[in-house]
PDB file of C-alpha atoms and ligand atoms in Angstrom:
ATOM      1  CA  UNK A   1     135.185   6.918 303.586  1.00 41.00           C
ATOM      2  CA  UNK A   2     135.910   8.659 300.214  1.00 39.00           C
ATOM      3  CA  UNK A   3     137.955   6.076 298.064  1.00 39.00           C
ATOM      4  CA  UNK A   4     140.196   8.870 295.970  1.00 36.00           C
ATOM      5  CA  UNK A   5     141.143   9.405 299.547  1.00 41.00           C
ATOM      6  CA  UNK A   6     142.224   5.958 300.366  1.00 41.00           C
ATOM      7  CA  UNK A   7     144.121   6.115 297.651  1.00 37.00           C
ATOM      8  CA  UNK A   8     146.382   9.007 298.215  1.00 38.00           C
ATOM      9  CA  UNK A   9     146.975   8.118 302.236  1.00 43.00           C
ATOM     10  CA  UNK A  10     149.944   6.975 303.173  1.00 49.00           C
ATOM     11  CA  UNK A  11     149.623   4.340 305.468  1.00 77.00           C
ATOM     12  CA  UNK A  12     151.246   2.961 309.035  1.00 85.00           C
ATOM     13  CA  UNK A  13     152.000  -0.093 307.069  1.00 85.00           C
ATOM     14  CA  UNK A  14     154.904   2.564 305.595  1.00 83.00           C
ATOM     15  CA  UNK A  15     155.800   3.541 309.426  1.00 83.00           C
ATOM     16  CA  UNK A  16     155.846  -0.221 310.416  1.00 83.00           C
ATOM     17  CA  UNK A  17     158.163  -1.086 307.280  1.00 81.00           C
ATOM     18  CA  UNK A  18     160.809   1.946 307.919  1.00 82.00           C
ATOM     19  CA  UNK A  19     160.634   1.501 311.997  1.00 82.00           C
ATOM     20  CA  UNK A  20     159.464  -2.504 312.499  1.00 79.00           C
ATOM     21  CA  UNK A  21     158.140  -2.930 316.219  1.00 79.00           C
ATOM     22  CA  UNK A  22     157.423   0.736 316.901  1.00 78.00           C
ATOM     23  CA  UNK A  23     155.664  -0.515 320.284  1.00 85.00           C
ATOM     24  CA  UNK A  24     156.922  -3.480 322.179  1.00 85.00           C
ATOM     25  CA  UNK A  25     155.764  -2.977 325.471  1.00 95.00           C
ATOM     26  CA  UNK A  26     152.081  -3.622 326.350  1.00 97.00           C
ATOM     27  CA  UNK A  27     149.886  -0.564 327.798  1.00 97.00           C
ATOM     28  CA  UNK A  28     150.863   0.470 331.031  1.00 97.00           C
ATOM     29  CA  UNK A  29     147.451  -0.521 332.322  1.00 98.00           C
ATOM     30  CA  UNK A  30     146.886  -3.792 330.145  1.00 98.00           C
ATOM     31  CA  UNK A  31     148.319  -5.723 333.596  1.00 98.00           C
ATOM     32  CA  UNK A  32     145.064  -4.443 335.415  1.00 98.00           C
ATOM     33  CA  UNK A  33     142.756  -4.447 332.180  1.00 98.00           C
ATOM     34  CA  UNK A  34     143.535  -8.586 332.155  1.00 98.00           C
ATOM     35  CA  UNK A  35     143.139  -8.908 335.835  1.00 98.00           C
ATOM     36  CA  UNK A  36     139.270  -7.355 335.129  1.00 98.00           C
ATOM     37  CA  UNK A  37     138.768  -9.211 332.435  1.00 98.00           C
ATOM     38  CA  UNK A  38     140.074 -12.725 334.488  1.00 98.00           C
ATOM     39  CA  UNK A  39     137.383 -11.887 337.013  1.00 98.00           C
ATOM     40  CA  UNK A  40     134.995 -10.813 334.319  1.00 98.00           C
ATOM     41  CA  UNK A  41     135.211 -14.300 333.123  1.00 98.00           C
ATOM     42  CA  UNK A  42     135.996 -13.093 329.480  1.00 98.00           C
ATOM     43  CA  UNK A  43     138.305 -16.195 327.172  1.00 98.00           C
ATOM     44  CA  UNK A  44     137.431 -14.337 323.660  1.00 98.00           C
ATOM     45  CA  UNK A  45     139.367 -10.944 323.109  1.00 99.00           C
ATOM     46  CA  UNK A  46     139.221  -8.899 319.783  1.00 99.00           C
ATOM     47  CA  UNK A  47     142.339  -6.647 319.433  1.00 98.00           C
ATOM     48  CA  UNK A  48     141.040  -3.877 316.374  1.00 98.00           C
ATOM     49  CA  UNK A  49     144.143  -2.241 315.040  1.00 98.00           C
ATOM     50  CA  UNK A  50     146.158  -4.863 316.463  1.00 98.00           C
ATOM     51  CA  UNK A  51     149.525  -3.056 315.190  1.00 96.00           C
ATOM     52  CA  UNK A  52     152.972  -5.392 315.178  1.00 97.00           C
ATOM     53  CA  UNK A  53     151.051  -7.300 317.934  1.00 98.00           C
ATOM     54  CA  UNK A  54     152.063  -5.916 321.582  1.00 98.00           C
ATOM     55  CA  UNK A  55     148.863  -6.946 322.938  1.00 98.00           C
ATOM     56  CA  UNK A  56     148.254 -10.288 321.553  1.00 98.00           C
ATOM     57  CA  UNK A  57     151.243 -11.245 322.818  1.00 98.00           C
ATOM     58  CA  UNK A  58     150.796  -9.967 326.296  1.00 98.00           C
ATOM     59  CA  UNK A  59     146.961 -11.440 326.626  1.00 98.00           C
ATOM     60  CA  UNK A  60     148.143 -14.727 324.945  1.00 98.00           C
ATOM     61  CA  UNK A  61     150.396 -15.435 327.291  1.00 98.00           C
ATOM     62  CA  UNK A  62     148.087 -14.766 330.006  1.00 98.00           C
ATOM     63  CA  UNK A  63     145.741 -17.256 328.814  1.00 98.00           C
ATOM     64  CA  UNK A  64     142.887 -15.589 326.529  1.00 98.00           C
ATOM     65  CA  UNK A  65     141.951 -16.687 323.095  1.00 98.00           C
ATOM     66  CA  UNK A  66     143.015 -13.729 321.001  1.00 99.00           C
ATOM     67  CA  UNK A  67     141.967 -12.550 317.970  1.00 99.00           C
ATOM     68  CA  UNK A  68     142.855  -9.543 315.897  1.00 98.00           C
ATOM     69  CA  UNK A  69     142.808  -7.521 312.888  1.00 98.00           C
ATOM     70  CA  UNK A  70     144.826  -4.364 311.010  1.00 97.00           C
ATOM     71  CA  UNK A  71     145.001  -2.471 307.846  1.00 95.00           C
ATOM     72  CA  UNK A  72     148.966  -3.371 307.462  1.00 94.00           C
ATOM     73  CA  UNK A  73     150.714  -6.139 305.871  1.00 93.00           C
ATOM     74  CA  UNK A  74     153.555  -5.460 307.633  1.00 92.00           C
ATOM     75  CA  UNK A  75     152.142  -5.375 311.372  1.00 95.00           C
ATOM     76  CA  UNK A  76     149.951  -8.531 310.799  1.00 96.00           C
ATOM     77  CA  UNK A  77     153.197 -10.341 309.371  1.00 95.00           C
ATOM     78  CA  UNK A  78     154.858  -8.713 311.996  1.00 96.00           C
ATOM     79  CA  UNK A  79     152.629 -10.039 314.891  1.00 97.00           C
ATOM     80  CA  UNK A  80     152.614 -13.215 313.686  1.00 98.00           C
ATOM     81  CA  UNK A  81     156.275 -13.610 313.684  1.00 97.00           C
ATOM     82  CA  UNK A  82     156.240 -12.125 317.139  1.00 97.00           C
ATOM     83  CA  UNK A  83     153.449 -14.804 318.768  1.00 98.00           C
ATOM     84  CA  UNK A  84     155.430 -17.617 316.701  1.00 98.00           C
ATOM     85  CA  UNK A  85     159.146 -16.306 318.631  1.00 97.00           C
ATOM     86  CA  UNK A  86     156.758 -17.001 321.866  1.00 98.00           C
ATOM     87  CA  UNK A  87     155.244 -20.091 320.653  1.00 98.00           C
ATOM     88  CA  UNK A  88     151.848 -18.761 320.736  1.00 98.00           C
ATOM     89  CA  UNK A  89     148.816 -18.500 318.720  1.00 98.00           C
ATOM     90  CA  UNK A  90     146.057 -15.803 317.759  1.00 98.00           C
ATOM     91  CA  UNK A  91     143.692 -15.322 314.991  1.00 98.00           C
ATOM     92  CA  UNK A  92     144.719 -12.384 312.789  1.00 98.00           C
ATOM     93  CA  UNK A  93     144.658 -10.936 309.361  1.00 98.00           C
ATOM     94  CA  UNK A  94     144.888  -8.181 307.490  1.00 97.00           C
ATOM     95  CA  UNK A  95     141.243  -6.325 307.819  1.00 97.00           C
ATOM     96  CA  UNK A  96     140.032  -2.528 307.885  1.00 97.00           C
ATOM     97  CA  UNK A  97     137.887  -1.569 310.996  1.00 98.00           C
ATOM     98  CA  UNK A  98     135.715   0.810 308.781  1.00 97.00           C
ATOM     99  CA  UNK A  99     133.881  -2.805 307.410  1.00 97.00           C
ATOM    100  CA  UNK A 100     131.532  -4.689 309.067  1.00 98.00           C
ATOM    101  CA  UNK A 101     133.787  -7.228 311.069  1.00 98.00           C
ATOM    102  CA  UNK A 102     134.076 -10.654 309.499  1.00 98.00           C
ATOM    103  CA  UNK A 103     133.271 -12.155 313.263  1.00 98.00           C
ATOM    104  CA  UNK A 104     129.788 -13.375 314.066  1.00 98.00           C
ATOM    105  CA  UNK A 105     127.347 -11.438 316.902  1.00 98.00           C
ATOM    106  CA  UNK A 106     128.639 -11.450 320.166  1.00 98.00           C
ATOM    107  CA  UNK A 107     131.717 -13.608 319.786  1.00 98.00           C
ATOM    108  CA  UNK A 108     133.491 -11.575 321.591  1.00 98.00           C
ATOM    109  CA  UNK A 109     134.172 -11.404 325.847  1.00 98.00           C
ATOM    110  CA  UNK A 110     135.680  -8.210 325.489  1.00 98.00           C
ATOM    111  CA  UNK A 111     136.855  -5.601 322.683  1.00 99.00           C
ATOM    112  CA  UNK A 112     140.206  -3.392 323.074  1.00 98.00           C
ATOM    113  CA  UNK A 113     142.005  -1.209 320.503  1.00 98.00           C
ATOM    114  CA  UNK A 114     144.879   0.898 322.116  1.00 98.00           C
ATOM    115  CA  UNK A 115     145.235   4.454 319.902  1.00 96.00           C
ATOM    116  CA  UNK A 116     143.888   3.025 317.048  1.00 97.00           C
ATOM    117  CA  UNK A 117     139.929   3.894 316.307  1.00 98.00           C
ATOM    118  CA  UNK A 118     140.634   7.681 315.824  1.00 97.00           C
ATOM    119  CA  UNK A 119     142.223   7.236 312.539  1.00 97.00           C
ATOM    120  CA  UNK A 120     139.312   7.757 310.446  1.00 97.00           C
ATOM    121  CA  UNK A 121     136.340  10.248 309.344  1.00 97.00           C
ATOM    122  CA  UNK A 122     133.833  10.312 312.128  1.00 98.00           C
ATOM    123  CA  UNK A 123     131.009   8.269 310.389  1.00 98.00           C
ATOM    124  CA  UNK A 124     133.771   5.679 309.723  1.00 98.00           C
ATOM    125  CA  UNK A 125     134.590   5.510 313.362  1.00 98.00           C
ATOM    126  CA  UNK A 126     130.153   4.709 314.123  1.00 98.00           C
ATOM    127  CA  UNK A 127     130.372   2.137 312.138  1.00 98.00           C
ATOM    128  CA  UNK A 128     133.450   0.851 313.747  1.00 98.00           C
ATOM    129  CA  UNK A 129     131.629   1.379 316.898  1.00 98.00           C
ATOM    130  CA  UNK A 130     128.248  -0.568 315.793  1.00 98.00           C
ATOM    131  CA  UNK A 131     129.825  -3.477 315.035  1.00 98.00           C
ATOM    132  CA  UNK A 132     132.329  -3.375 318.444  1.00 98.00           C
ATOM    133  CA  UNK A 133     128.864  -3.542 319.791  1.00 98.00           C
ATOM    134  CA  UNK A 134     127.436  -6.146 316.989  1.00 98.00           C
ATOM    135  CA  UNK A 135     130.196  -8.843 317.693  1.00 98.00           C
ATOM    136  CA  UNK A 136     130.416  -8.347 321.664  1.00 98.00           C
ATOM    137  CA  UNK A 137     128.382 -10.311 323.861  1.00 98.00           C
ATOM    138  CA  UNK A 138     125.971  -8.816 326.333  1.00 97.00           C
ATOM    139  CA  UNK A 139     127.632  -7.113 329.992  1.00 97.00           C
ATOM    140  CA  UNK A 140     131.237  -7.822 327.053  1.00 98.00           C
ATOM    141  CA  UNK A 141     134.190  -5.504 327.844  1.00 98.00           C
ATOM    142  CA  UNK A 142     135.591  -2.957 326.277  1.00 98.00           C
ATOM    143  CA  UNK A 143     139.206  -1.105 326.548  1.00 98.00           C
ATOM    144  CA  UNK A 144     139.376   1.525 324.211  1.00 98.00           C
ATOM    145  CA  UNK A 145     142.186   4.821 324.113  1.00 98.00           C
ATOM    146  CA  UNK A 146     142.364   7.903 321.667  1.00 97.00           C
ATOM    147  CA  UNK A 147     144.672  10.733 321.175  1.00 94.00           C
ATOM    148  CA  UNK A 148     144.217  14.337 322.780  1.00 92.00           C
ATOM    149  CA  UNK A 149     144.298  17.566 321.280  1.00 87.00           C
ATOM    150  CA  UNK A 150     145.905  19.464 323.650  1.00 73.00           C
ATOM    151  CA  UNK A 151     147.941  22.944 323.651  1.00 56.00           C
ATOM    152  CA  UNK A 152     150.776  21.553 325.236  1.00 53.00           C
ATOM    153  CA  UNK A 153     153.970  22.998 322.884  1.00 47.00           C
ATOM    154  CA  UNK A 154     154.833  19.270 321.511  1.00 48.00           C
ATOM    155  CA  UNK A 155     151.246  18.954 321.052  1.00 60.00           C
ATOM    156  CA  UNK A 156     150.356  17.314 317.130  1.00 62.00           C
ATOM    157  CA  UNK A 157     148.573  20.830 316.433  1.00 58.00           C
ATOM    158  CA  UNK A 158     151.628  22.969 316.876  1.00 63.00           C
ATOM    159  CA  UNK A 159     153.904  20.104 315.046  1.00 77.00           C
ATOM    160  CA  UNK A 160     152.304  18.224 312.637  1.00 85.00           C
ATOM    161  CA  UNK A 161     150.702  21.593 310.735  1.00 86.00           C
ATOM    162  CA  UNK A 162     147.099  20.040 311.141  1.00 88.00           C
ATOM    163  CA  UNK A 163     144.327  20.546 308.823  1.00 89.00           C
ATOM    164  CA  UNK A 164     140.695  20.408 309.786  1.00 92.00           C
ATOM    165  CA  UNK A 165     139.237  17.918 306.858  1.00 94.00           C
ATOM    166  CA  UNK A 166     135.474  17.978 309.442  1.00 95.00           C
ATOM    167  CA  UNK A 167     134.530  19.151 312.462  1.00 93.00           C
ATOM    168  CA  UNK A 168     136.817  17.236 314.791  1.00 94.00           C
ATOM    169  CA  UNK A 169     139.283  15.258 311.926  1.00 95.00           C
ATOM    170  CA  UNK A 170     142.201  16.389 310.746  1.00 93.00           C
ATOM    171  CA  UNK A 171     145.142  15.238 308.307  1.00 91.00           C
ATOM    172  CA  UNK A 172     148.807  15.800 309.278  1.00 90.00           C
ATOM    173  CA  UNK A 173     150.391  17.454 306.902  1.00 89.00           C
ATOM    174  CA  UNK A 174     154.143  17.486 308.672  1.00 87.00           C
ATOM    175  CA  UNK A 175     155.705  14.839 310.810  1.00 84.00           C
ATOM    176  CA  UNK A 176     155.458  10.872 311.771  1.00 83.00           C
ATOM    177  CA  UNK A 177     152.130  10.411 310.836  1.00 87.00           C
ATOM    178  CA  UNK A 178     151.838  12.812 307.674  1.00 88.00           C
ATOM    179  CA  UNK A 179     148.804  12.497 305.594  1.00 89.00           C
ATOM    180  CA  UNK A 180     147.243   9.755 308.327  1.00 91.00           C
ATOM    181  CA  UNK A 181     143.261  10.610 309.208  1.00 94.00           C
ATOM    182  CA  UNK A 182     143.016  11.962 312.915  1.00 94.00           C
ATOM    183  CA  UNK A 183     139.858  12.374 314.839  1.00 96.00           C
ATOM    184  CA  UNK A 184     140.080  14.405 317.994  1.00 95.00           C
ATOM    185  CA  UNK A 185     137.201  13.617 320.375  1.00 96.00           C
ATOM    186  CA  UNK A 186     135.488  15.883 322.627  1.00 94.00           C
ATOM    187  CA  UNK A 187     134.699  13.909 326.151  1.00 95.00           C
ATOM    188  CA  UNK A 188     131.158  14.475 325.546  1.00 96.00           C
ATOM    189  CA  UNK A 189     131.807  13.058 321.648  1.00 97.00           C
ATOM    190  CA  UNK A 190     133.055  10.172 323.003  1.00 98.00           C
ATOM    191  CA  UNK A 191     130.843   9.383 325.479  1.00 98.00           C
ATOM    192  CA  UNK A 192     128.068  10.008 323.056  1.00 98.00           C
ATOM    193  CA  UNK A 193     129.516   7.558 320.475  1.00 98.00           C
ATOM    194  CA  UNK A 194     130.244   5.161 322.826  1.00 98.00           C
ATOM    195  CA  UNK A 195     126.034   5.421 324.133  1.00 98.00           C
ATOM    196  CA  UNK A 196     125.616   1.912 324.067  1.00 98.00           C
ATOM    197  CA  UNK A 197     127.932   1.155 326.580  1.00 98.00           C
ATOM    198  CA  UNK A 198     127.977   1.298 330.062  1.00 98.00           C
ATOM    199  CA  UNK A 199     131.476   3.446 330.817  1.00 98.00           C
ATOM    200  CA  UNK A 200     132.543   2.652 334.032  1.00 97.00           C
ATOM    201  CA  UNK A 201     136.062   4.758 333.729  1.00 98.00           C
ATOM    202  CA  UNK A 202     137.467   7.363 331.754  1.00 97.00           C
ATOM    203  CA  UNK A 203     140.928   8.725 332.312  1.00 97.00           C
ATOM    204  CA  UNK A 204     143.715  10.185 330.718  1.00 96.00           C
ATOM    205  CA  UNK A 205     146.726   7.947 330.719  1.00 96.00           C
ATOM    206  CA  UNK A 206     150.809   8.261 331.092  1.00 94.00           C
ATOM    207  CA  UNK A 207     150.885   8.461 327.505  1.00 92.00           C
ATOM    208  CA  UNK A 208     148.373  11.359 326.935  1.00 91.00           C
ATOM    209  CA  UNK A 209     145.454   9.091 325.509  1.00 95.00           C
ATOM    210  CA  UNK A 210     141.935   9.574 326.707  1.00 96.00           C
ATOM    211  CA  UNK A 211     140.696   5.908 327.911  1.00 98.00           C
ATOM    212  CA  UNK A 212     137.556   4.794 328.622  1.00 98.00           C
ATOM    213  CA  UNK A 213     136.920   1.000 329.979  1.00 98.00           C
ATOM    214  CA  UNK A 214     133.167  -0.588 330.083  1.00 98.00           C
ATOM    215  CA  UNK A 215     130.575  -2.798 329.485  1.00 98.00           C
ATOM    216  CA  UNK A 216     128.095  -3.174 326.690  1.00 98.00           C
ATOM    217  CA  UNK A 217     124.856  -2.172 327.796  1.00 95.00           C
TER     218      UNK A 217
HETATM  219  C1  SAM B   1     149.370   3.693 317.176  1.00 96.83           C
HETATM  220  S1  SAM B   1     149.106   2.432 316.326  1.00 96.83           S
HETATM  221  C2  SAM B   1     148.222   1.230 317.380  1.00 96.83           C
HETATM  222  C3  SAM B   1     149.242  -0.073 317.167  1.00 96.83           C
HETATM  223  C4  SAM B   1     148.290  -0.982 318.072  1.00 96.83           C
HETATM  224  N1  SAM B   1     146.819  -0.962 318.854  1.00 96.83           N
HETATM  225  C5  SAM B   1     149.314  -0.945 319.424  1.00 96.83           C
HETATM  226  O1  SAM B   1     148.796  -0.143 320.397  1.00 96.83           O
HETATM  227  O2  SAM B   1     150.212  -1.302 319.246  1.00 96.83           O
HETATM  228  C6  SAM B   1     147.543   2.410 315.104  1.00 96.83           C
HETATM  229  C7  SAM B   1     147.370   1.162 314.100  1.00 96.83           C
HETATM  230  O3  SAM B   1     146.079   1.477 313.523  1.00 96.83           O
HETATM  231  C8  SAM B   1     146.252   0.572 312.546  1.00 96.83           C
HETATM  232  N2  SAM B   1     145.054   1.506 311.467  1.00 96.83           N
HETATM  233  C9  SAM B   1     145.001   2.720 310.909  1.00 96.83           C
HETATM  234  N3  SAM B   1     143.949   3.073 310.163  1.00 96.83           N
HETATM  235  C10 SAM B   1     143.635   1.400 310.000  1.00 96.83           C
HETATM  236  C11 SAM B   1     141.860   0.979 310.040  1.00 96.83           C
HETATM  237  N4  SAM B   1     141.139   1.768 308.911  1.00 96.83           N
HETATM  238  N5  SAM B   1     141.497  -0.782 309.840  1.00 96.83           N
HETATM  239  C12 SAM B   1     142.541  -1.007 310.751  1.00 96.83           C
HETATM  240  N6  SAM B   1     143.480  -0.662 311.425  1.00 96.83           N
HETATM  241  C13 SAM B   1     143.608   0.454 311.160  1.00 96.83           C
HETATM  242  C14 SAM B   1     147.490   0.901 311.656  1.00 96.83           C
HETATM  243  O4  SAM B   1     148.010   0.142 310.790  1.00 96.83           O
HETATM  244  C15 SAM B   1     148.276   0.762 312.979  1.00 96.83           C
HETATM  245  O5  SAM B   1     148.616   0.020 313.658  1.00 96.83           O
END
């Protein structure tokens, strides 16, 4: 990513410091995903862009060994606080997903990332996906969700003054995520970026995000 761009980019950090725990309930499908993980012998899970910790807490409570990172220090602090409140532990840190992950090869049985990996330009996203592949064990699981650009009246393209900065990547000029990069994948592009995985399910969830579930080839 262009370093000058990072310096001027407002971060999710500001959103969390103003609004606190933005997301409180786990993703609607997480119960089902956790059951699939358990049946698949999953123990160690990485949550990329863990935010304020809703999935760290939910999955740690179910007995999974949780790891996570997020570029927002406020998010990490709030995750830590929430885990402590529940008497749970997880291995979490402030880190950026476009950088080489600080984990050894094949450490994880599963990687989840909810509404996060799209917050970059495409080349940086490809770096993130290559790192997901590296840190997952063979046949390890992924559950990833990303937003879609739609024609609905309330869609971000109508309300956020989206400015295209490269093909498919936009910078909202207004709205709650103003100044934060959004890459909107087409279905084909998402499958291509995740071509190192067997995608067994792709669908739109109740919040209008495209979800993929699959395993590493
Ligand atoms: C929509 S929030 C989702 C948070 C969390 N996954 C959840 O579902 O509650 C997007 C998250 O991505 C994080 N994020 C944005 N850019 C990032 C980056 N380059 N590296 C790591 N995390 C990033 C933000 O700090 C924020 O926590």
